[in-house]
CSV table of C-alpha atoms in Angstrom, one decimal:
chain,number,residue,atom,x,y,z
N,1,MET,CA,-16.9,1.8,112.8
N,2,ASN,CA,-17.1,-0.7,110.1
N,3,SER,CA,-19.9,-0.5,107.7
N,4,SER,CA,-20.8,-4.2,108.4
N,5,LEU,CA,-22.7,-3.0,111.3
N,6,VAL,CA,-25.0,-0.5,109.5
N,7,GLY,CA,-28.5,-1.6,109.8
N,8,ASN,CA,-28.0,-3.9,112.6
N,9,GLN,CA,-30.3,-2.4,115.1
N,10,SER,CA,-29.2,-4.7,118.1
N,11,GLY,CA,-25.6,-3.5,117.8
N,12,ARG,CA,-24.3,-7.0,117.2
N,13,PRO,CA,-21.7,-7.7,114.5
N,14,PHE,CA,-22.7,-9.2,111.2
N,15,CYS,CA,-21.8,-12.9,111.7
N,16,LEU,CA,-22.5,-15.8,109.1
N,17,LEU,CA,-22.0,-18.3,111.8
N,18,ALA,CA,-24.6,-17.7,114.6
N,19,ILE,CA,-22.7,-19.5,117.1
N,20,SER,CA,-19.7,-17.2,116.7
N,21,TYR,CA,-21.0,-14.2,118.6
N,22,LEU,CA,-20.4,-14.0,122.3
N,23,GLU,CA,-21.9,-11.3,124.7
N,24,THR,CA,-18.3,-10.4,125.9
N,25,ILE,CA,-16.9,-9.4,122.6
N,26,ASN,CA,-18.0,-7.3,119.7
N,27,PHE,CA,-16.7,-9.3,116.7
N,28,CYS,CA,-17.3,-12.6,114.9
N,29,LEU,CA,-15.1,-14.9,116.9
N,30,LEU,CA,-15.4,-18.2,115.1
N,31,GLU,CA,-15.0,-16.6,111.6
N,32,VAL,CA,-12.1,-14.9,112.7
N,33,VAL,CA,-10.4,-17.9,114.1
N,34,ILE,CA,-11.0,-19.9,111.1
N,35,ILE,CA,-10.0,-17.3,108.6
N,36,VAL,CA,-6.8,-16.4,110.5
N,37,PHE,CA,-5.9,-20.0,110.9
N,38,LEU,CA,-6.2,-20.8,107.3
N,39,MET,CA,-4.4,-17.7,106.4
N,40,VAL,CA,-1.3,-18.7,108.5
N,41,LEU,CA,-1.3,-22.2,107.1
N,42,ILE,CA,-1.7,-21.0,103.7
N,43,ILE,CA,1.0,-18.4,103.8
N,44,SER,CA,3.6,-20.3,105.7
N,45,GLY,CA,3.0,-23.6,103.6
N,46,ASN,CA,3.3,-21.9,100.2
N,47,ILE,CA,6.4,-20.0,101.2
N,48,ILE,CA,8.0,-23.2,102.3
N,49,VAL,CA,7.1,-24.6,98.8
N,50,ILE,CA,8.5,-21.7,96.9
N,51,PHE,CA,11.8,-21.7,98.8
N,52,VAL,CA,12.2,-25.4,98.4
N,53,PHE,CA,11.7,-25.2,94.7
N,54,HIS,CA,14.5,-22.6,94.7
N,55,CYS,CA,16.8,-24.8,96.9
N,56,ALA,CA,16.3,-28.1,95.0
N,57,PRO,CA,17.5,-27.7,91.3
N,58,LEU,CA,16.1,-31.2,90.7
N,59,LEU,CA,12.7,-30.4,91.2
N,60,ASN,CA,12.9,-27.8,88.1
N,61,HIS,CA,13.8,-30.9,85.9
N,62,HIS,CA,10.1,-31.3,85.3
N,63,THR,CA,8.3,-28.9,83.2
N,64,THR,CA,5.3,-29.2,85.5
N,65,SER,CA,7.5,-27.4,88.1
N,66,TYR,CA,6.4,-24.0,86.2
N,67,PHE,CA,2.8,-24.6,86.9
N,68,ILE,CA,3.4,-26.0,90.3
N,69,GLN,CA,5.3,-22.8,91.3
N,70,THR,CA,2.5,-20.6,89.6
N,71,MET,CA,-0.1,-22.5,91.9
N,72,ALA,CA,2.2,-21.7,94.9
N,73,TYR,CA,2.3,-18.2,94.2
N,74,ALA,CA,-1.4,-17.9,93.4
N,75,ASP,CA,-2.2,-19.9,96.7
N,76,LEU,CA,0.1,-17.5,98.6
N,77,LEU,CA,-1.7,-14.6,97.3
N,78,VAL,CA,-5.0,-16.3,98.5
N,79,GLY,CA,-3.5,-16.3,102.0
N,80,VAL,CA,-2.4,-12.8,102.0
N,81,SER,CA,-5.8,-11.6,100.5
N,82,CYS,CA,-7.5,-13.5,103.5
N,83,LEU,CA,-6.2,-10.7,105.6
N,84,VAL,CA,-9.0,-8.3,104.3
N,85,PRO,CA,-12.0,-10.3,105.8
N,86,SER,CA,-10.1,-10.7,108.8
N,87,LEU,CA,-9.9,-7.1,109.3
N,88,SER,CA,-13.4,-6.5,108.3
N,89,LEU,CA,-14.7,-9.1,110.9
N,90,LEU,CA,-12.5,-7.4,113.7
N,91,HIS,CA,-14.2,-4.1,112.6
N,92,TYR,CA,-10.8,-2.5,111.6
N,93,PRO,CA,-11.6,0.7,109.9
N,94,VAL,CA,-11.2,0.7,106.1
N,95,VAL,CA,-10.9,3.7,103.7
N,96,LEU,CA,-12.9,2.3,101.0
N,97,SER,CA,-16.5,1.6,101.0
N,98,GLU,CA,-17.6,-1.9,102.1
N,99,SER,CA,-19.3,-2.8,98.6
N,100,LEU,CA,-16.0,-2.0,96.8
N,101,VAL,CA,-13.8,-3.7,99.0
N,102,CYS,CA,-16.3,-6.8,98.9
N,103,GLN,CA,-16.3,-6.8,95.1
N,104,ILE,CA,-12.6,-6.5,94.8
N,105,PHE,CA,-11.7,-9.2,97.3
N,106,GLY,CA,-14.4,-11.5,95.6
N,107,TYR,CA,-12.8,-10.8,92.1
N,108,VAL,CA,-9.1,-11.2,93.4
N,109,VAL,CA,-9.8,-14.7,95.1
N,110,SER,CA,-11.9,-15.9,92.3
N,111,VAL,CA,-9.1,-14.9,89.8
N,112,LEU,CA,-6.4,-16.7,92.0
N,113,LYS,CA,-8.4,-19.9,92.4
N,114,SER,CA,-9.0,-19.9,88.6
N,115,VAL,CA,-5.3,-19.8,88.1
N,116,SER,CA,-4.8,-22.9,90.2
N,117,MET,CA,-7.6,-24.7,88.4
N,118,ALA,CA,-6.2,-23.9,84.9
N,119,SER,CA,-2.7,-24.7,86.1
N,120,LEU,CA,-3.9,-28.3,87.2
N,121,ALA,CA,-5.6,-28.6,83.7
N,122,CYS,CA,-2.3,-27.5,82.2
N,123,ILE,CA,-0.3,-30.0,84.1
N,124,SER,CA,-2.5,-32.8,83.2
N,125,ILE,CA,-2.0,-31.8,79.5
N,126,ASP,CA,1.6,-31.6,80.0
N,127,ARG,CA,1.8,-35.2,81.5
N,128,TYR,CA,-0.4,-36.4,78.6
N,129,ILE,CA,1.9,-35.0,75.9
N,130,ALA,CA,5.0,-36.4,77.7
N,131,ILE,CA,3.6,-40.0,77.7
N,132,THR,CA,1.8,-39.9,74.4
N,133,LYS,CA,4.7,-38.2,72.5
N,134,PRO,CA,7.8,-38.8,74.5
N,135,LEU,CA,10.2,-38.4,71.3
N,136,THR,CA,9.0,-34.9,70.3
N,137,TYR,CA,8.0,-33.7,73.8
N,138,ASN,CA,11.2,-31.6,74.3
N,139,THR,CA,10.6,-29.8,71.2
N,140,LEU,CA,6.8,-29.3,71.8
N,141,VAL,CA,7.0,-28.2,75.4
N,142,THR,CA,9.8,-25.6,75.8
N,143,PRO,CA,10.5,-23.2,78.7
N,144,TRP,CA,9.4,-20.1,76.4
N,145,ARG,CA,6.2,-21.8,75.5
N,146,LEU,CA,5.4,-22.6,79.3
N,147,ARG,CA,5.9,-19.1,80.1
N,148,ILE,CA,3.5,-17.9,77.4
N,149,CYS,CA,1.1,-20.5,78.8
N,150,ILE,CA,1.3,-19.2,82.2
N,151,LEU,CA,0.8,-15.5,81.1
N,152,ILE,CA,-2.3,-16.8,79.2
N,153,ILE,CA,-3.6,-18.5,82.3
N,154,TRP,CA,-3.3,-15.2,84.3
N,155,LEU,CA,-4.8,-13.0,81.6
N,156,TYR,CA,-7.6,-15.5,80.8
N,157,SER,CA,-8.7,-15.8,84.7
N,158,CYS,CA,-8.6,-12.0,85.0
N,159,LEU,CA,-11.1,-11.6,81.9
N,160,VAL,CA,-13.3,-14.4,82.8
N,161,PHE,CA,-14.3,-13.0,86.2
N,162,LEU,CA,-14.1,-9.2,85.1
N,163,PRO,CA,-18.0,-9.0,84.3
N,164,SER,CA,-18.6,-9.8,88.0
N,165,PHE,CA,-18.4,-6.1,88.9
N,166,ARG,CA,-21.5,-5.7,86.5
N,167,TRP,CA,-23.2,-9.0,86.2
N,168,GLY,CA,-23.3,-10.2,89.7
N,169,LYS,CA,-21.4,-12.2,92.5
N,170,PRO,CA,-18.6,-14.6,91.1
N,171,GLY,CA,-18.6,-16.8,94.2
N,172,TYR,CA,-18.9,-16.5,97.9
N,173,HIS,CA,-15.4,-15.3,98.9
N,174,GLY,CA,-16.9,-12.0,100.1
N,175,ASP,CA,-20.0,-13.1,102.1
N,176,VAL,CA,-18.2,-12.2,105.3
N,177,PHE,CA,-19.1,-8.7,104.4
N,178,GLN,CA,-22.8,-7.9,105.1
N,179,TRP,CA,-23.1,-6.0,101.7
N,180,CYS,CA,-21.8,-9.2,99.9
N,181,ALA,CA,-24.2,-11.4,101.7
N,182,ASN,CA,-27.3,-9.1,101.4
N,183,SER,CA,-27.0,-6.9,98.4
N,184,TRP,CA,-24.6,-8.5,96.0
N,185,ASN,CA,-26.6,-11.3,94.4
N,186,THR,CA,-25.6,-14.0,91.9
N,187,ASP,CA,-26.8,-14.1,88.4
N,188,PRO,CA,-27.8,-17.4,86.8
N,189,TYR,CA,-26.4,-16.5,83.3
N,190,PHE,CA,-23.2,-15.3,84.8
N,191,THR,CA,-23.0,-18.5,86.8
N,192,LEU,CA,-23.6,-20.6,83.6
N,193,PHE,CA,-20.8,-18.3,82.0
N,194,ILE,CA,-18.3,-19.2,84.7
N,195,VAL,CA,-19.2,-23.0,84.6
N,196,VAL,CA,-19.1,-23.0,80.7
N,197,MET,CA,-15.7,-20.9,80.5
N,198,LEU,CA,-13.7,-22.5,83.5
N,199,TYR,CA,-15.2,-25.2,85.5
N,200,ALA,CA,-16.5,-27.5,82.7
N,201,PRO,CA,-13.6,-27.3,80.4
N,202,ALA,CA,-11.0,-27.8,83.4
N,203,ALA,CA,-12.7,-30.8,84.7
N,204,PHE,CA,-13.2,-32.5,81.3
N,205,ILE,CA,-9.5,-31.9,80.5
N,206,VAL,CA,-8.2,-33.2,83.9
N,207,CYS,CA,-10.6,-36.5,83.6
N,208,PHE,CA,-9.8,-37.1,79.9
N,209,THR,CA,-6.0,-36.7,80.2
N,210,TYR,CA,-5.6,-38.7,83.5
N,211,PHE,CA,-7.8,-41.4,82.3
N,212,ASN,CA,-5.6,-41.9,79.3
N,213,ILE,CA,-2.5,-41.4,81.2
N,214,PHE,CA,-3.3,-44.3,83.5
N,215,ARG,CA,-4.6,-46.5,80.6
N,216,ILE,CA,-1.4,-46.0,78.6
N,217,CYS,CA,0.7,-46.6,81.8
N,218,GLN,CA,-1.1,-49.9,82.4
N,219,GLN,CA,-0.3,-50.9,78.9
N,220,HIS,CA,3.3,-49.9,79.1
N,221,THR,CA,3.6,-51.8,82.4
N,222,LYS,CA,2.1,-54.8,80.9
N,223,GLU,CA,4.4,-54.7,77.9
N,224,ILE,CA,7.5,-54.2,80.0
N,225,ASN,CA,6.6,-57.0,82.3
N,226,GLU,CA,6.0,-59.4,79.4
N,227,ARG,CA,9.6,-58.6,77.9
N,228,ARG,CA,11.2,-59.2,81.3
N,229,VAL,CA,9.3,-62.4,81.8
N,230,ARG,CA,10.4,-63.4,78.2
N,231,PHE,CA,14.0,-62.6,78.5
N,232,SER,CA,14.2,-63.8,82.2
N,233,SER,CA,12.7,-67.2,81.1
N,234,GLN,CA,15.5,-67.5,78.5
N,235,ASP,CA,18.2,-66.6,81.0
N,236,GLY,CA,16.6,-68.9,83.7
N,237,GLU,CA,16.1,-65.8,86.1
N,238,ALA,CA,12.5,-64.8,87.6
N,239,GLY,CA,11.4,-61.4,86.4
N,240,GLU,CA,10.0,-58.7,88.8
N,241,ALA,CA,7.1,-56.6,87.9
N,242,GLN,CA,8.2,-53.1,87.0
N,243,PRO,CA,5.8,-50.2,87.0
N,244,CYS,CA,5.6,-47.5,84.4
N,245,PRO,CA,8.1,-44.9,85.1
N,246,ASP,CA,5.9,-41.8,84.6
N,247,LYS,CA,3.0,-43.4,86.6
N,248,ARG,CA,4.5,-42.4,90.2
N,249,TYR,CA,4.9,-38.8,89.2
N,250,ALA,CA,1.5,-38.8,87.4
N,251,MET,CA,0.0,-40.2,90.7
N,252,VAL,CA,1.4,-37.3,92.8
N,253,LEU,CA,-0.2,-34.7,90.3
N,254,PHE,CA,-3.5,-36.7,90.2
N,255,ARG,CA,-3.7,-36.8,94.1
N,256,ILE,CA,-3.2,-33.0,94.1
N,257,THR,CA,-5.9,-32.6,91.3
N,258,SER,CA,-8.3,-34.9,93.1
N,259,VAL,CA,-8.1,-33.2,96.5
N,260,PHE,CA,-8.6,-29.9,94.6
N,261,TYR,CA,-11.9,-31.0,93.0
N,262,ILE,CA,-13.0,-32.7,96.3
N,263,LEU,CA,-12.6,-29.7,98.4
N,264,TRP,CA,-14.1,-27.5,95.5
N,265,LEU,CA,-17.0,-29.8,94.8
N,266,PRO,CA,-19.4,-28.4,97.7
N,267,TYR,CA,-18.6,-25.1,96.7
N,268,ILE,CA,-19.6,-25.4,93.0
N,269,ILE,CA,-22.8,-27.4,94.1
N,270,TYR,CA,-23.7,-24.7,96.4
N,271,PHE,CA,-22.9,-22.0,93.9
N,272,LEU,CA,-25.1,-23.6,91.3
N,273,LEU,CA,-27.9,-24.1,93.8
N,274,GLU,CA,-28.0,-20.6,95.0
N,275,SER,CA,-27.6,-19.0,91.6
N,276,SER,CA,-30.8,-21.1,90.4
N,277,ASN,CA,-32.7,-20.1,93.6
N,278,VAL,CA,-33.0,-23.7,94.9
N,279,TYR,CA,-31.1,-23.3,98.1
N,280,SER,CA,-29.7,-20.6,100.0
N,281,ASN,CA,-28.1,-20.8,103.5
N,282,ARG,CA,-25.4,-18.4,104.8
N,283,ILE,CA,-23.7,-21.0,106.9
N,284,ALA,CA,-23.5,-23.3,104.1
N,285,SER,CA,-22.1,-20.4,102.1
N,286,PHE,CA,-19.3,-19.8,104.5
N,287,LEU,CA,-18.2,-23.3,105.1
N,288,THR,CA,-18.0,-24.3,101.5
N,289,THR,CA,-16.2,-21.1,100.5
N,290,TRP,CA,-13.6,-21.6,103.2
N,291,LEU,CA,-13.3,-25.4,102.6
N,292,ALA,CA,-12.4,-24.5,99.0
N,293,ILE,CA,-9.9,-21.9,100.1
N,294,SER,CA,-8.2,-24.4,102.4
N,295,ASN,CA,-7.1,-26.2,99.2
N,296,SER,CA,-4.5,-23.5,98.9
N,297,PHE,CA,-2.8,-25.2,101.8
N,298,CYS,CA,-3.5,-28.8,100.9
N,299,ASN,CA,-1.5,-28.5,97.6
N,300,CYS,CA,2.0,-28.1,99.4
N,301,VAL,CA,1.1,-30.8,102.0
N,302,ILE,CA,0.4,-33.4,99.4
N,303,TYR,CA,3.4,-32.5,97.1
N,304,SER,CA,5.7,-32.7,100.3
N,305,LEU,CA,4.5,-36.0,101.4
N,306,SER,CA,4.4,-37.6,97.9
N,307,ASN,CA,7.6,-36.3,96.1
N,308,SER,CA,10.9,-37.6,97.3
N,309,VAL,CA,12.9,-35.0,95.6
N,310,PHE,CA,10.7,-32.4,97.2
N,311,GLN,CA,11.2,-34.1,100.7
N,312,LYS,CA,15.1,-33.9,99.8
N,313,GLY,CA,14.8,-30.3,99.0
N,314,LEU,CA,12.9,-29.6,102.3
N,315,LYS,CA,15.6,-31.4,104.3
N,316,ARG,CA,18.3,-29.3,102.6
N,317,LEU,CA,16.2,-26.1,103.3
N,318,SER,CA,15.7,-27.1,106.9
N,319,GLY,CA,19.5,-28.1,107.2
N,320,ALA,CA,20.5,-24.8,105.9
N,321,ILE,CA,18.2,-22.8,108.3
N,322,CYS,CA,19.6,-24.9,111.2
N,323,ALA,CA,23.2,-24.4,110.2
N,324,SER,CA,22.6,-20.6,109.8
N,325,CYS,CA,21.0,-20.6,113.2
N,326,THR,CA,23.9,-22.6,114.6
N,327,ARG,CA,26.5,-20.2,113.2
N,328,GLN,CA,24.8,-17.2,114.6
N,329,ARG,CA,24.6,-18.9,118.1
N,330,VAL,CA,28.4,-19.7,117.9
N,331,ALA,CA,29.2,-16.3,116.7
N,332,LYS,CA,27.2,-14.8,119.7
N,333,ASP,CA,28.8,-17.1,122.2
N,334,SER,CA,32.4,-16.2,120.9
N,335,SER,CA,31.5,-12.7,121.1
N,336,THR,CA,30.1,-13.0,124.6
N,337,SER,CA,33.1,-14.9,125.8
N,338,ARG,CA,35.6,-12.2,124.3
N,339,SER,CA,33.7,-9.3,125.9
N,340,LYS,CA,34.0,-11.4,129.2
N,341,ARG,CA,37.7,-11.8,128.8
N,342,SER,CA,38.2,-8.2,127.9
N,343,SER,CA,36.1,-7.0,131.1
N,344,ASN,CA,38.1,-9.3,133.3
N,345,GLY,CA,41.4,-7.9,132.0
N,346,CYS,CA,40.4,-4.3,132.8
N,347,HIS,CA,39.8,-5.3,136.6
N,348,VAL,CA,43.2,-7.0,136.9
């Protein structure tokens, strides 16, 4: 029996959402449905993103593709790690103790989401350098430096949340476990440490860079349009307004970043309130946590809907899959027809 039932005298499973328990079943139905549904979406969506990047070489033309693929791999691992609480809620027996599983799961998910947050900040810095220093961009941003930067992101994320095993809970990713919800408390100093070392710097970098990116794009658009109007008036032709060429791609990345922080804002607010002993609620803990985790699926949806090159790569991938299925079907039909002809020849 899973240790989440220990101390529950009524024999009912430990469920954060009270409405999830039904008398006819012995597990947390609503929690399992939500987590499994998100797990399937996150895994399938990010596998598609990874395959599309490999099938569409034009997507790798932008250096930001390094960070987007890093986010896709991190989000894919988030989806895979969601299998752990799903098995716990279904009372699947585990070898390790619930406290250790809970701590490891909370640490792993916190690290993976930290990688996504740091990657978004690096993407904004990359776009800022591309617009402010276009002539020296290729010498400043090289594939070798990008790989070093990605390695630093992973190492930094692992180190930032490492004290959680001693100082306290890094977040609420493990609250589906009874030990995490009741015995693993947050520490206000560790929460402040996470905010200072991760949340605040990432948010400041994103706000600063995108504000300046759009400001510079507006200036470039105004200058380009003024030149076009000046030259077109000399030629007697009407000039059309032309947007900044970098603004469209920056808008795609800005949408991804905005959705990330919108979905994570309730989680961060609740994290700060609970850590300071102002407000604590198990339902709010579960909902804000899994709302934040759902961002792992939203990234691939936004990118697929906003980037035309990605859409072409997705069509190419789907076309290749359909062509492969068609070839297999034709080969199967031909082999079936040959077997029928051979069987008919034996009876003659």
